[in-house]
Short mmCIF file of C-alpha atoms in Angstrom, two decimals:
data_model
loop_
_atom_site.label_atom_id
_atom_site.label_comp_id
_atom_site.label_asym_id
_atom_site.label_seq_id
_atom_site.Cartn_x
_atom_site.Cartn_y
_atom_site.Cartn_z
CA MET K 15 0.00 0.00 0.00
CA PRO K 16 1.63 3.31 -1.03
CA TYR K 17 2.20 5.75 1.79
CA THR K 18 0.51 9.09 1.28
CA GLN K 19 1.56 11.87 3.58
CA GLY K 20 -1.39 13.46 5.34
CA SER K 21 -3.76 10.73 4.17
CA PHE K 22 -6.73 9.88 6.40
CA GLU K 23 -7.71 6.84 4.39
CA GLY K 24 -9.31 4.16 6.52
CA LEU K 25 -9.40 6.30 9.66
CA PRO K 26 -12.82 6.76 11.23
CA GLU K 27 -14.14 10.28 11.79
CA ALA K 28 -13.51 10.02 15.55
CA ALA K 29 -9.83 9.26 14.88
CA ARG K 30 -9.39 12.32 12.69
CA GLN K 31 -10.95 14.48 15.36
CA ARG K 32 -8.85 12.94 18.12
CA LEU K 33 -5.60 13.30 16.20
CA THR K 34 -6.34 16.90 15.27
CA GLU K 35 -7.07 17.72 18.92
CA MET K 36 -3.90 15.98 20.09
CA ARG K 37 -1.84 17.84 17.53
CA GLY K 38 -3.05 21.06 19.17
CA THR K 39 -3.20 24.60 17.87
CA ASP K 40 -0.81 27.56 17.88
CA GLY K 41 2.08 25.31 18.85
CA LYS K 42 0.31 24.24 22.06
CA ARG K 43 -0.10 20.50 22.17
CA GLY K 44 -3.05 18.68 23.65
CA LEU K 45 -2.95 15.85 26.17
CA PHE K 46 -0.65 13.06 24.97
CA THR K 47 -1.21 9.32 25.30
CA SER K 48 1.52 6.74 25.29
CA ASP K 49 2.19 3.09 25.99
CA LEU K 50 5.71 3.96 27.14
CA SER K 51 6.52 2.98 30.71
CA VAL K 52 7.51 5.81 33.05
CA ASN K 53 11.22 5.04 32.59
CA GLU K 54 10.85 4.97 28.80
CA PHE K 55 8.91 8.24 28.88
CA LEU K 56 11.59 9.96 30.99
CA LEU K 57 14.42 8.71 28.81
CA CYS K 58 12.68 9.88 25.62
CA GLN K 59 12.27 13.28 27.24
CA GLU K 60 15.92 13.30 28.23
CA ALA K 61 16.79 12.62 24.59
CA ASN K 62 14.77 15.74 23.67
CA PHE K 63 11.79 13.82 22.32
CA ASP K 64 8.23 14.40 23.55
CA PRO K 65 5.57 11.70 23.17
CA VAL K 66 2.69 13.03 21.08
CA GLY K 67 0.30 10.11 21.04
CA LEU K 68 -0.37 6.40 21.04
CA VAL K 69 -0.72 5.36 17.40
CA MET K 70 -2.17 2.19 16.02
CA GLY K 71 -2.96 0.57 12.71
CA SER K 72 -4.90 -2.60 12.16
CA SER K 73 -6.18 -4.81 9.40
CA ILE K 74 -8.42 -7.85 9.44
CA TYR K 75 -7.23 -9.86 6.50
CA HIS K 76 -8.45 -12.87 4.60
CA ILE K 77 -5.47 -15.14 3.93
CA GLY K 78 -5.78 -16.93 0.63
CA PHE K 79 -5.24 -20.59 -0.06
CA GLN K 80 -2.30 -22.29 -1.73
CA MET K 81 -1.89 -25.92 -2.70
CA GLN K 82 1.24 -27.53 -1.36
CA LYS K 83 3.08 -30.61 -2.53
CA MET K 84 3.31 -33.04 0.37
CA PHE K 85 6.82 -34.28 -0.37
CA GLN K 86 8.34 -31.02 -1.55
CA SER K 87 9.81 -28.22 0.55
CA GLN K 88 8.78 -24.90 -0.89
CA GLU K 89 7.89 -21.36 -0.01
CA LEU K 90 4.13 -20.71 0.07
CA GLN K 91 4.18 -17.41 -1.72
CA VAL K 92 0.48 -16.63 -1.40
CA LEU K 93 0.76 -16.93 2.38
CA THR K 94 4.05 -15.00 2.53
CA GLN K 95 2.45 -12.25 0.46
CA ALA K 96 -0.57 -12.12 2.79
CA MET K 97 1.60 -11.83 5.91
CA TYR K 98 3.61 -9.05 4.27
CA GLU K 99 0.72 -7.09 2.87
CA ALA K 100 -1.44 -7.20 6.00
CA ARG K 101 1.47 -6.09 8.20
CA GLU K 102 2.22 -3.30 5.72
CA LEU K 103 -1.40 -2.16 5.85
CA ALA K 104 -1.31 -1.99 9.65
CA MET K 105 2.10 -0.29 9.66
CA THR K 106 1.08 2.28 7.03
CA ARG K 107 -2.04 3.24 8.98
CA MET K 108 -0.01 3.61 12.15
CA GLU K 109 2.51 5.82 10.30
CA GLU K 110 -0.30 7.93 8.87
CA GLU K 111 -1.64 8.55 12.37
CA ALA K 112 1.84 9.62 13.50
CA ASP K 113 2.11 11.85 10.45
CA VAL K 114 -1.17 13.60 11.28
CA LEU K 115 0.21 14.23 14.78
CA GLY K 116 3.29 15.85 13.22
CA ALA K 117 5.55 13.23 14.80
CA ASP K 118 9.16 12.63 13.79
CA GLY K 119 9.02 8.95 14.59
CA ILE K 120 7.40 6.03 16.38
CA VAL K 121 9.16 3.99 19.07
CA GLY K 122 8.28 0.73 20.79
CA VAL K 123 6.42 -0.58 17.74
CA ARG K 124 4.77 -3.95 18.33
CA LEU K 125 3.45 -6.06 15.49
CA GLU K 126 0.81 -8.53 16.59
CA VAL K 127 -1.04 -11.20 14.67
CA ASN K 128 -4.21 -12.64 16.20
CA ARG K 129 -5.94 -15.64 14.75
CA TYR K 130 -9.49 -16.40 15.82
CA ALA K 131 -11.02 -19.83 16.17
CA TRP K 132 -14.20 -18.57 14.52
CA GLY K 133 -12.45 -17.39 11.35
CA ALA K 134 -9.73 -19.86 10.45
CA GLU K 135 -8.96 -18.14 7.18
CA MET K 136 -8.72 -14.68 8.74
CA ALA K 137 -6.19 -12.89 10.91
CA GLU K 138 -6.11 -9.55 12.65
CA PHE K 139 -2.85 -7.64 12.23
CA MET K 140 -2.08 -4.80 14.61
CA ALA K 141 0.77 -2.30 14.79
CA ILE K 142 0.98 -0.21 17.98
CA GLY K 143 3.57 2.30 19.12
CA THR K 144 4.14 5.75 20.59
CA ALA K 145 4.63 8.68 18.23
CA ILE K 146 7.36 11.09 19.36
CA LYS K 147 8.56 14.51 18.21
CA HIS K 148 11.99 16.05 18.59
CA ARG K 149 11.87 19.17 20.74
CA GLY K 150 14.59 20.98 18.82
CA GLY K 151 13.18 20.29 15.37
CA GLY K 152 15.92 17.75 14.63
CA LYS K 153 15.93 15.90 11.33
CA TYR K 154 14.78 12.46 12.26
CA ARG K 155 12.20 11.84 9.54
CA THR K 156 13.18 9.50 6.72
CA VAL K 157 14.39 10.71 3.31
CA ASP K 158 10.86 10.44 1.90
CA ASN K 159 9.59 12.54 4.83
CA ARG K 160 7.94 9.69 6.74
CA PRO K 161 8.17 9.41 10.51
CA PHE K 162 10.82 6.83 11.39
CA THR K 163 9.61 3.58 12.92
CA SER K 164 11.41 1.44 15.46
CA ASP K 165 10.67 -1.49 17.72
CA LEU K 166 13.27 -0.33 20.22
CA SER K 167 12.12 0.39 23.77
CA GLY K 168 12.57 3.89 25.22
CA GLN K 169 15.70 2.70 27.01
CA ASP K 170 17.22 1.21 23.84
CA PHE K 171 16.23 4.29 21.84
CA TRP K 172 18.03 6.58 24.32
CA THR K 173 21.10 4.32 24.31
CA LEU K 174 21.13 4.20 20.50
CA LEU K 175 21.15 8.01 20.28
CA LYS K 176 23.89 8.19 22.90
CA ALA K 177 25.89 5.74 20.79
CA GLY K 178 25.68 8.18 17.88
CA TYR K 179 23.08 6.37 15.77
CA GLN K 180 19.53 7.20 14.77
CA PRO K 181 16.71 4.84 13.79
CA LEU K 182 15.47 4.88 10.21
CA SER K 183 12.81 2.26 9.86
CA LEU K 184 11.40 -0.93 11.25
CA VAL K 185 12.51 -3.50 8.70
CA MET K 186 11.04 -6.93 8.33
CA GLY K 187 11.25 -10.06 6.25
CA ALA K 188 8.72 -12.85 6.15
CA CYS K 189 8.73 -16.30 4.66
CA VAL K 190 6.00 -18.91 4.98
CA TYR K 191 7.46 -22.29 4.15
CA HIS K 192 6.15 -25.78 3.70
CA VAL K 193 8.59 -28.39 5.01
CA ALA K 194 8.30 -31.59 3.00
CA GLN K 195 7.03 -34.67 4.76
CA GLN K 196 9.17 -37.81 4.72
CA GLY K 197 8.18 -40.68 2.50
CA MET K 198 7.55 -44.12 3.87
CA LEU K 199 10.90 -45.53 2.66
CA GLN K 200 12.82 -42.60 4.08
CA SER K 201 11.10 -43.02 7.43
CA MET K 202 11.90 -46.72 7.52
CA LYS K 203 15.60 -46.00 6.97
CA THR K 204 15.80 -43.92 10.13
CA VAL K 205 13.96 -46.24 12.51
CA GLY K 206 16.04 -46.82 15.66
CA LYS K 207 18.89 -44.55 14.49
CA ASN K 208 20.28 -41.22 15.56
CA VAL K 209 20.40 -39.33 12.27
CA GLU K 210 20.07 -35.81 11.02
CA MET K 211 16.92 -35.06 9.04
CA PRO K 212 18.59 -33.20 6.17
CA ASN K 213 15.37 -32.24 4.39
CA PHE K 214 13.99 -30.63 7.56
CA THR K 215 17.30 -28.93 8.38
CA GLN K 216 17.65 -27.58 4.85
CA ALA K 217 14.06 -26.35 4.66
CA LEU K 218 14.33 -24.44 7.94
CA TYR K 219 17.67 -23.01 6.83
CA ASP K 220 16.18 -21.84 3.52
CA ALA K 221 13.13 -20.27 5.16
CA ARG K 222 15.23 -18.45 7.76
CA GLU K 223 17.64 -17.22 5.09
CA LEU K 224 14.82 -15.92 2.91
CA ALA K 225 13.31 -13.98 5.84
CA LEU K 226 16.68 -12.56 6.89
CA SER K 227 17.72 -11.59 3.36
CA ARG K 228 14.39 -9.81 2.82
CA MET K 229 14.84 -7.86 6.04
CA GLN K 230 18.37 -6.90 5.00
CA ALA K 231 17.15 -5.85 1.54
CA GLU K 232 14.63 -3.52 3.20
CA ALA K 233 17.42 -2.01 5.32
CA GLU K 234 19.54 -1.45 2.21
CA ARG K 235 16.64 0.28 0.47
CA VAL K 236 16.37 2.85 3.28
CA GLY K 237 20.13 3.47 3.27
CA ALA K 238 20.85 1.91 6.65
CA ALA K 239 24.30 1.19 8.01
CA GLY K 240 23.00 -1.70 10.07
CA ILE K 241 20.10 -3.33 11.88
CA VAL K 242 19.87 -3.43 15.68
CA GLY K 243 17.68 -5.61 17.87
CA ALA K 244 17.16 -8.07 15.01
CA GLN K 245 15.25 -11.17 15.92
CA VAL K 246 13.85 -14.06 13.97
CA GLN K 247 10.52 -15.35 15.17
CA GLU K 248 9.25 -18.78 14.24
CA LYS K 249 5.48 -19.07 14.23
CA SER K 250 2.78 -21.36 13.00
CA HIS K 251 -0.36 -19.27 12.79
CA GLY K 252 -2.71 -22.21 13.05
CA TRP K 253 -1.53 -23.76 9.79
CA ASP K 254 -0.79 -27.46 9.53
CA SER K 255 2.27 -28.81 11.33
CA HIS K 256 4.56 -28.67 8.28
CA VAL K 257 3.87 -25.00 7.49
CA ILE K 258 5.83 -22.38 9.39
CA GLU K 259 6.47 -18.66 9.16
CA TYR K 260 9.88 -17.17 9.75
CA PHE K 261 9.55 -13.50 10.55
CA ALA K 262 12.69 -11.38 10.84
CA VAL K 263 12.29 -7.92 12.33
CA GLY K 264 14.65 -5.21 13.55
CA THR K 265 15.41 -1.50 13.46
CA ALA K 266 17.53 -0.14 10.61
CA VAL K 267 19.93 2.54 11.84
CA LYS K 268 22.45 5.01 10.47
CA PRO K 269 25.16 7.10 12.17
CA ILE K 270 24.20 10.65 13.17
CA GLU K 271 26.40 13.15 11.36
CA GLY K 272 28.49 15.18 13.78
CA ALA K 273 27.38 13.19 16.82
CA PRO K 274 29.44 13.82 19.96
CA PRO K 275 31.80 11.05 21.09
CA VAL K 276 30.26 8.27 23.14
CA ALA K 277 30.31 9.07 26.87
CA GLU K 278 32.26 6.81 29.19
CA PRO K 279 29.77 4.25 30.57
CA THR K 280 29.47 3.83 34.35
CA MET K 281 29.81 0.26 35.56
CA THR K 282 27.12 -0.70 38.08
CA LEU K 283 26.20 -3.71 40.13
CA SER K 284 22.43 -3.88 40.46
CA LEU K 285 20.93 -4.33 43.90
CA ASN K 286 18.14 -6.36 42.32
CA ASP K 287 18.48 -9.93 41.08
CA MET G 16 -6.50 5.32 75.63
CA ASN G 17 -6.12 3.07 72.59
CA THR G 18 -3.05 0.90 73.04
CA GLU G 19 -3.66 -1.33 70.03
CA ALA G 20 -0.53 -1.51 67.86
CA PRO G 21 -1.00 -0.62 64.19
CA LYS G 22 -1.36 -3.63 61.92
CA PRO G 23 1.64 -4.37 59.70
CA TRP G 24 1.21 -3.24 56.13
CA VAL G 25 1.32 -5.67 53.23
CA GLY G 26 3.01 -4.77 49.96
CA SER G 27 4.70 -6.40 46.99
CA LEU G 28 7.72 -4.08 47.27
CA SER G 29 11.28 -5.31 47.14
CA PRO G 30 13.60 -4.03 49.89
CA SER G 31 15.39 -1.73 47.38
CA GLU G 32 12.06 -0.23 46.30
CA LEU G 33 11.13 0.29 49.95
CA LEU G 34 14.42 2.08 50.54
CA ALA G 35 13.97 4.34 47.52
CA LEU G 36 10.32 5.06 48.35
CA THR G 37 11.23 6.10 51.88
CA HIS G 38 13.85 8.41 50.39
CA ILE G 39 11.18 10.33 48.45
CA GLY G 40 8.77 10.51 51.38
CA ILE G 41 6.40 7.65 50.56
CA GLU G 42 5.41 4.98 53.05
CA PRO G 43 3.43 1.86 52.10
CA ALA G 44 0.09 1.53 53.91
CA GLY G 45 -1.34 -1.77 52.66
CA GLN G 46 -3.20 -3.47 49.84
CA VAL G 47 -6.57 -2.20 48.63
CA TYR G 48 -8.95 -3.76 46.14
CA GLY G 49 -12.28 -3.28 44.50
CA ILE G 50 -14.44 -5.85 42.76
CA SER G 51 -17.75 -5.63 40.95
CA VAL G 52 -19.72 -8.19 38.95
CA GLN G 53 -22.40 -6.94 36.58
CA ALA G 54 -24.85 -8.85 34.41
CA MET G 55 -26.37 -7.33 31.30
CA TRP G 56 -29.30 -8.59 29.30
CA THR G 57 -28.38 -8.49 25.64
CA GLY G 58 -31.46 -9.89 24.03
CA ASN G 59 -30.83 -10.16 20.31
CA LEU G 60 -27.95 -8.11 19.05
CA PRO G 61 -29.00 -5.55 16.46
CA VAL G 62 -28.35 -5.99 12.76
CA THR G 63 -26.71 -2.60 12.55
CA THR G 64 -23.29 -1.22 13.33
CA LEU G 65 -23.35 0.55 16.69
CA GLU G 66 -21.90 0.69 20.19
CA ILE G 67 -23.42 -1.69 22.75
CA GLU G 68 -24.49 0.92 25.27
CA GLY G 69 -25.53 -1.62 27.91
CA GLU G 70 -21.94 -2.85 28.17
CA ARG G 71 -20.68 0.71 28.37
CA ASP G 72 -23.07 1.54 31.21
CA GLY G 73 -22.33 -1.73 33.00
CA PHE G 74 -18.59 -1.13 32.80
CA ASN G 75 -18.95 2.42 34.11
CA GLN G 76 -21.08 1.14 37.01
CA ALA G 77 -18.49 -1.53 37.83
CA LEU G 78 -15.67 1.04 37.69
CA THR G 79 -17.54 3.40 40.00
CA GLU G 80 -18.15 0.62 42.51
CA CYS G 81 -14.51 -0.55 42.41
CA MET G 82 -13.22 2.99 42.96
CA PHE G 83 -15.68 3.48 45.84
CA LEU G 84 -14.43 0.30 47.56
CA MET G 85 -10.78 1.20 47.05
CA ASN G 86 -11.30 4.72 48.33
CA ALA G 87 -13.05 3.40 51.43
CA GLN G 88 -10.15 1.04 52.18
CA ALA G 89 -7.57 3.76 51.52
CA ASP G 90 -9.47 6.01 53.95
CA GLU G 91 -9.20 3.31 56.61
CA LEU G 92 -5.46 3.06 56.03
CA GLY G 93 -4.96 6.81 55.99
CA ALA G 94 -3.48 6.63 52.48
CA ASN G 95 -3.48 9.49 50.00
CA GLY G 96 -2.25 7.49 47.03
CA VAL G 97 -2.62 4.07 45.44
CA LEU G 98 0.16 2.76 43.21
CA GLU G 99 0.65 -0.43 41.16
CA CYS G 100 -3.05 -0.66 40.29
CA GLN G 101 -3.78 -3.81 38.34
CA VAL G 102 -6.99 -4.01 36.39
CA LYS G 103 -8.57 -7.36 35.57
CA TYR G 104 -11.62 -7.42 33.34
CA GLU G 105 -13.36 -10.68 32.50
CA ILE G 106 -16.39 -11.29 30.35
CA ASP G 107 -18.51 -14.43 30.57
CA MET G 108 -21.18 -15.13 27.99
CA ALA G 109 -22.79 -18.09 29.78
CA LEU G 110 -22.60 -17.54 33.56
CA ALA G 111 -25.95 -15.80 34.01
CA GLY G 112 -27.81 -17.81 31.41
CA PRO G 113 -28.71 -17.25 27.77
CA SER G 114 -28.98 -13.68 26.48
CA TYR G 115 -26.93 -12.39 29.41
CA ILE G 116 -23.36 -11.12 29.47
CA THR G 117 -21.63 -11.14 32.86
CA PHE G 118 -18.55 -9.04 33.41
CA LYS G 119 -16.26 -8.83 36.39
CA LEU G 120 -14.02 -5.86 37.06
CA GLU G 121 -11.34 -6.23 39.69
CA ILE G 122 -8.78 -3.58 40.64
CA THR G 123 -6.02 -4.10 43.20
CA GLY G 124 -3.32 -1.67 44.29
CA THR G 125 -0.77 -0.69 46.93
CA ALA G 126 -2.00 2.16 49.14
CA VAL G 127 0.68 4.66 50.19
CA LYS G 128 1.05 7.62 52.53
CA ASP G 129 2.72 10.19 50.33
CA ARG G 130 4.12 13.12 52.31
CA SER G 131 5.42 14.83 49.16
CA SER G 132 2.22 14.72 47.13
CA ILE G 133 1.15 18.07 45.69
CA SER G 134 -2.39 16.85 45.10
CA SER G 135 -5.18 17.64 47.54
CA SER G 136 -7.07 14.52 46.51
CA ARG G 137 -6.05 10.86 46.47
CA TYR G 138 -4.33 9.61 43.31
CA PHE G 139 -4.52 6.17 41.70
CA ALA G 140 -1.94 4.93 39.18
CA THR G 141 -0.87 1.76 37.40
CA ILE G 142 2.78 2.74 37.70
CA SER G 143 5.05 0.70 39.94
CA CYS G 144 6.70 2.02 43.08
CA GLY G 145 10.05 1.91 41.28
CA GLU G 146 8.66 4.01 38.41
CA MET G 147 7.14 6.43 40.93
CA ILE G 148 10.61 7.15 42.27
CA ALA G 149 11.99 7.95 38.79
CA MET G 150 8.92 10.01 37.92
CA ARG G 151 9.06 12.16 41.04
CA LYS G 152 12.80 12.72 40.60
CA ALA G 153 12.06 13.94 37.07
CA GLY G 154 9.36 16.35 38.31
CA TYR G 155 6.18 14.51 37.35
CA GLU G 156 3.22 13.54 39.53
CA PRO G 157 0.51 10.90 39.04
CA CYS G 158 -3.04 12.26 38.79
CA GLY G 159 -5.27 9.23 38.45
CA LEU G 160 -6.24 6.19 36.45
CA ALA G 161 -7.16 6.77 32.82
CA ILE G 162 -9.47 4.05 31.55
CA GLY G 163 -11.52 3.87 28.37
CA ASN G 164 -13.77 1.02 27.30
CA CYS G 165 -15.95 0.28 24.28
CA SER G 166 -17.89 -2.68 22.88
CA TYR G 167 -18.75 -2.11 19.28
CA HIS G 168 -21.00 -4.21 17.08
CA GLN G 169 -19.69 -4.21 13.51
CA VAL G 170 -21.65 -5.65 10.63
CA ALA G 171 -19.71 -6.81 7.56
CA TRP G 172 -20.68 -8.43 4.30
CA ARG G 173 -19.21 -11.89 4.12
CA GLN G 174 -19.59 -11.93 0.33
CA GLN G 175 -16.71 -9.52 0.26
CA ILE G 176 -14.32 -12.43 0.69
CA GLN G 177 -16.17 -14.67 -1.73
CA VAL G 178 -15.86 -12.57 -4.83
CA GLY G 179 -16.51 -14.73 -7.86
CA ALA G 180 -16.15 -18.48 -7.84
CA PHE G 181 -12.54 -18.46 -6.59
CA GLY G 182 -12.65 -15.65 -4.03
CA PHE G 183 -11.67 -18.03 -1.26
CA TRP G 184 -8.20 -18.40 -2.82
CA ALA G 185 -7.43 -14.71 -2.81
CA ASN G 186 -5.52 -12.61 -0.29
CA GLN G 187 -7.60 -9.57 0.61
CA GLU G 188 -8.40 -7.25 3.46
CA ILE G 189 -11.88 -7.42 5.00
CA THR G 190 -12.27 -3.69 5.17
CA GLU G 191 -15.64 -3.50 6.90
CA LEU G 192 -14.56 -5.80 9.70
CA THR G 193 -11.26 -3.89 10.06
CA GLN G 194 -13.29 -0.78 10.79
CA GLY G 195 -14.86 -2.35 13.92
CA PRO G 196 -11.81 -2.50 16.23
CA TYR G 197 -10.70 0.86 14.84
CA THR G 198 -13.91 2.59 15.84
CA ALA G 199 -13.99 0.80 19.21
CA ARG G 200 -10.44 1.96 19.88
CA GLU G 201 -11.32 5.56 19.00
CA ILE G 202 -14.28 5.64 21.35
CA ALA G 203 -12.30 3.98 24.15
CA SER G 204 -9.37 6.33 23.57
CA ASN G 205 -11.57 9.41 23.81
CA ARG G 206 -13.01 8.15 27.10
CA MET G 207 -9.54 7.47 28.48
CA VAL G 208 -8.41 10.99 27.53
CA GLN G 209 -11.53 12.54 29.11
CA MET G 210 -10.89 10.65 32.35
CA ALA G 211 -7.26 11.85 32.38
CA ARG G 212 -8.30 15.45 31.74
CA ALA G 213 -10.88 15.27 34.54
CA SER G 214 -8.12 14.33 36.99
CA GLY G 215 -5.92 17.21 35.84
CA GLY G 216 -3.51 15.14 33.74
CA THR G 217 -1.55 16.54 30.82
CA GLY G 218 -0.46 13.14 29.54
CA ILE G 219 -1.03 9.41 29.90
CA VAL G 220 1.77 6.87 30.23
CA GLY G 221 1.88 3.08 30.22
CA VAL G 222 -1.28 2.57 28.17
CA ASP G 223 -2.20 -1.11 28.07
CA VAL G 224 -4.25 -1.99 24.97
CA ARG G 225 -6.58 -4.99 25.33
CA SER G 226 -8.72 -5.90 22.37
CA SER G 227 -10.80 -8.80 21.14
CA VAL G 228 -13.05 -9.59 18.23
CA TYR G 229 -15.82 -12.20 18.53
CA PRO G 230 -18.42 -13.26 16.00
CA SER G 231 -21.89 -12.23 17.04
CA GLY G 232 -23.62 -14.43 14.51
CA SER G 233 -24.43 -14.66 10.85
CA LEU G 234 -27.24 -12.47 9.75
CA ALA G 235 -29.58 -12.73 6.80
CA GLY G 236 -28.12 -12.45 3.30
CA GLY G 237 -24.66 -13.79 4.25
CA THR G 238 -23.80 -10.81 6.41
CA MET G 239 -21.28 -11.46 9.17
CA ALA G 240 -21.28 -9.49 12.41
CA ALA G 241 -18.62 -9.18 15.08
CA LEU G 242 -18.43 -7.74 18.56
CA CYS G 243 -15.23 -5.69 18.92
CA ARG G 244 -14.14 -4.93 22.46
CA MET G 245 -11.41 -2.47 23.37
CA LEU G 246 -10.12 -1.61 26.84
CA LEU G 247 -7.37 0.99 27.33
CA ILE G 248 -5.78 1.46 30.75
CA GLY G 249 -3.08 3.99 31.63
CA SER G 250 -1.95 6.50 34.25
CA ALA G 251 -2.61 10.21 33.91
CA ILE G 252 0.37 12.37 34.87
CA ARG G 253 1.24 16.06 35.06
CA ARG G 254 4.29 18.16 35.73
CA ASN G 255 4.96 19.43 39.23
CA PRO G 256 5.55 23.15 38.67
CA ASN G 257 7.68 23.39 41.84
CA ALA G 258 9.94 20.44 41.14
CA ASP G 259 13.60 20.63 40.31
CA SER G 260 13.26 18.40 37.30
CA LYS G 261 16.81 18.01 36.05
CA VAL G 262 17.81 14.39 36.44
CA ASP G 263 21.32 13.36 35.61
CA PHE G 264 20.97 10.25 33.46
CA LYS G 265 24.08 8.14 33.07
CA THR G 266 24.91 5.36 30.65
CA ASN G 267 25.16 2.36 32.92
CA LEU G 268 26.48 -1.01 31.98
CA SER G 269 24.83 -3.50 34.35
CA ILE G 270 26.93 -6.54 35.02
CA GLY G 271 25.31 -9.92 35.07
CA GLN G 272 21.98 -8.74 33.63
CA ASN G 273 20.46 -8.88 30.20
#
């Protein structure tokens, strides 16, 4: 879904009204909402960012059907495409809300997928985060003037800035893969033996690599120097036991030009466990 | 003369939190809780898209009762603040029989005697005692709970996902159904903001988003309907105009922790 700055598409009337009120008038902002913890909130403030509002995008999506060959490992492209597109829809709506609020970025982004027993072919995709704005009018928006997105917590965001880097975009890569089932003869050969299951190993490798390479390609497209907090999640969203989604997600970052040198860290021993 | 010794307070604080709380003039007073169970007759859900007002009214009634109970217990303990409020909201569709929805709202918290509070009235907050210390050091004060709730009945055309003979195969968004949780969230969000404003807050932190979507039955003509519930819970805060708010944050490397 193409991102249109200032677009209200899909937002209910109440949302437009709420966002306009929160944006405030004559430079005076309205009451802000945020899912940041107190510590995250204070650290964002210390980094010269003010929270401007809790932003959210969602999409209830019908996931199509794809035939799979029982004895062949393969990517299920229809399903991969669905997982990508629905997440993009939710992300874009969340970014549009942040844009309406005049935010420079969104931190603490969570991407959730909920499947419901009553609608096996459907899933609800949600993107939630806190929109923030730099107090000094710093240039933190992306090159195409979108608010940056990041799944980093307030603490990690503060530390990243202190390390001389800024977030660019939440980058992700998905791959839904069907792992081939073993044939009868193959199963017989392994009875009573300790052996590697090469077809399973290879399939999981391939799926993970596809997800990771897609995430990296997204980071390259936004001109990132690296990805922090990258994680690869392995999920089966109610599909059959041989179908699995690898979902790689992280925050693409780049160095801040002219950033001060990194301060000497203080070593501490916590009083807590 | 009353010689009865005061009862020991009960709290979930760690010793380090207790130490830090004492440092900022807060003393734990004990646990307080409020609980309310409401039953609502639903009858037949309407075939139109609208908010279920009965659930809204029932929730508001339950919230009022919980707050009344917690205030009464805090009075007994001589507390002027309640921290670490945990809100539990459960809905049961079968408990009170057919056509009834039963919901239980339960709020628990740690009552405190706050000698440094600038507020003339008692505050309630979801924030932990540890967070309270950081917040006060940074010049912010809790004002009260900010809660918004909405149950929204959304009607969608199921044919939308059965376009043509092979619609089932296609990836596509169910736009009408997507609109349900969106609208529910907006209504709940507005209520949460209003509650925060009423307590004098200028912002809300730690918002917990709880949402669910349930089918409410198939209607005539292949129309599908869903009940979208949204509950937002956070803590309203404001700046203390008299506080020295400059906190010296340091980059710490904790040893032996993730």
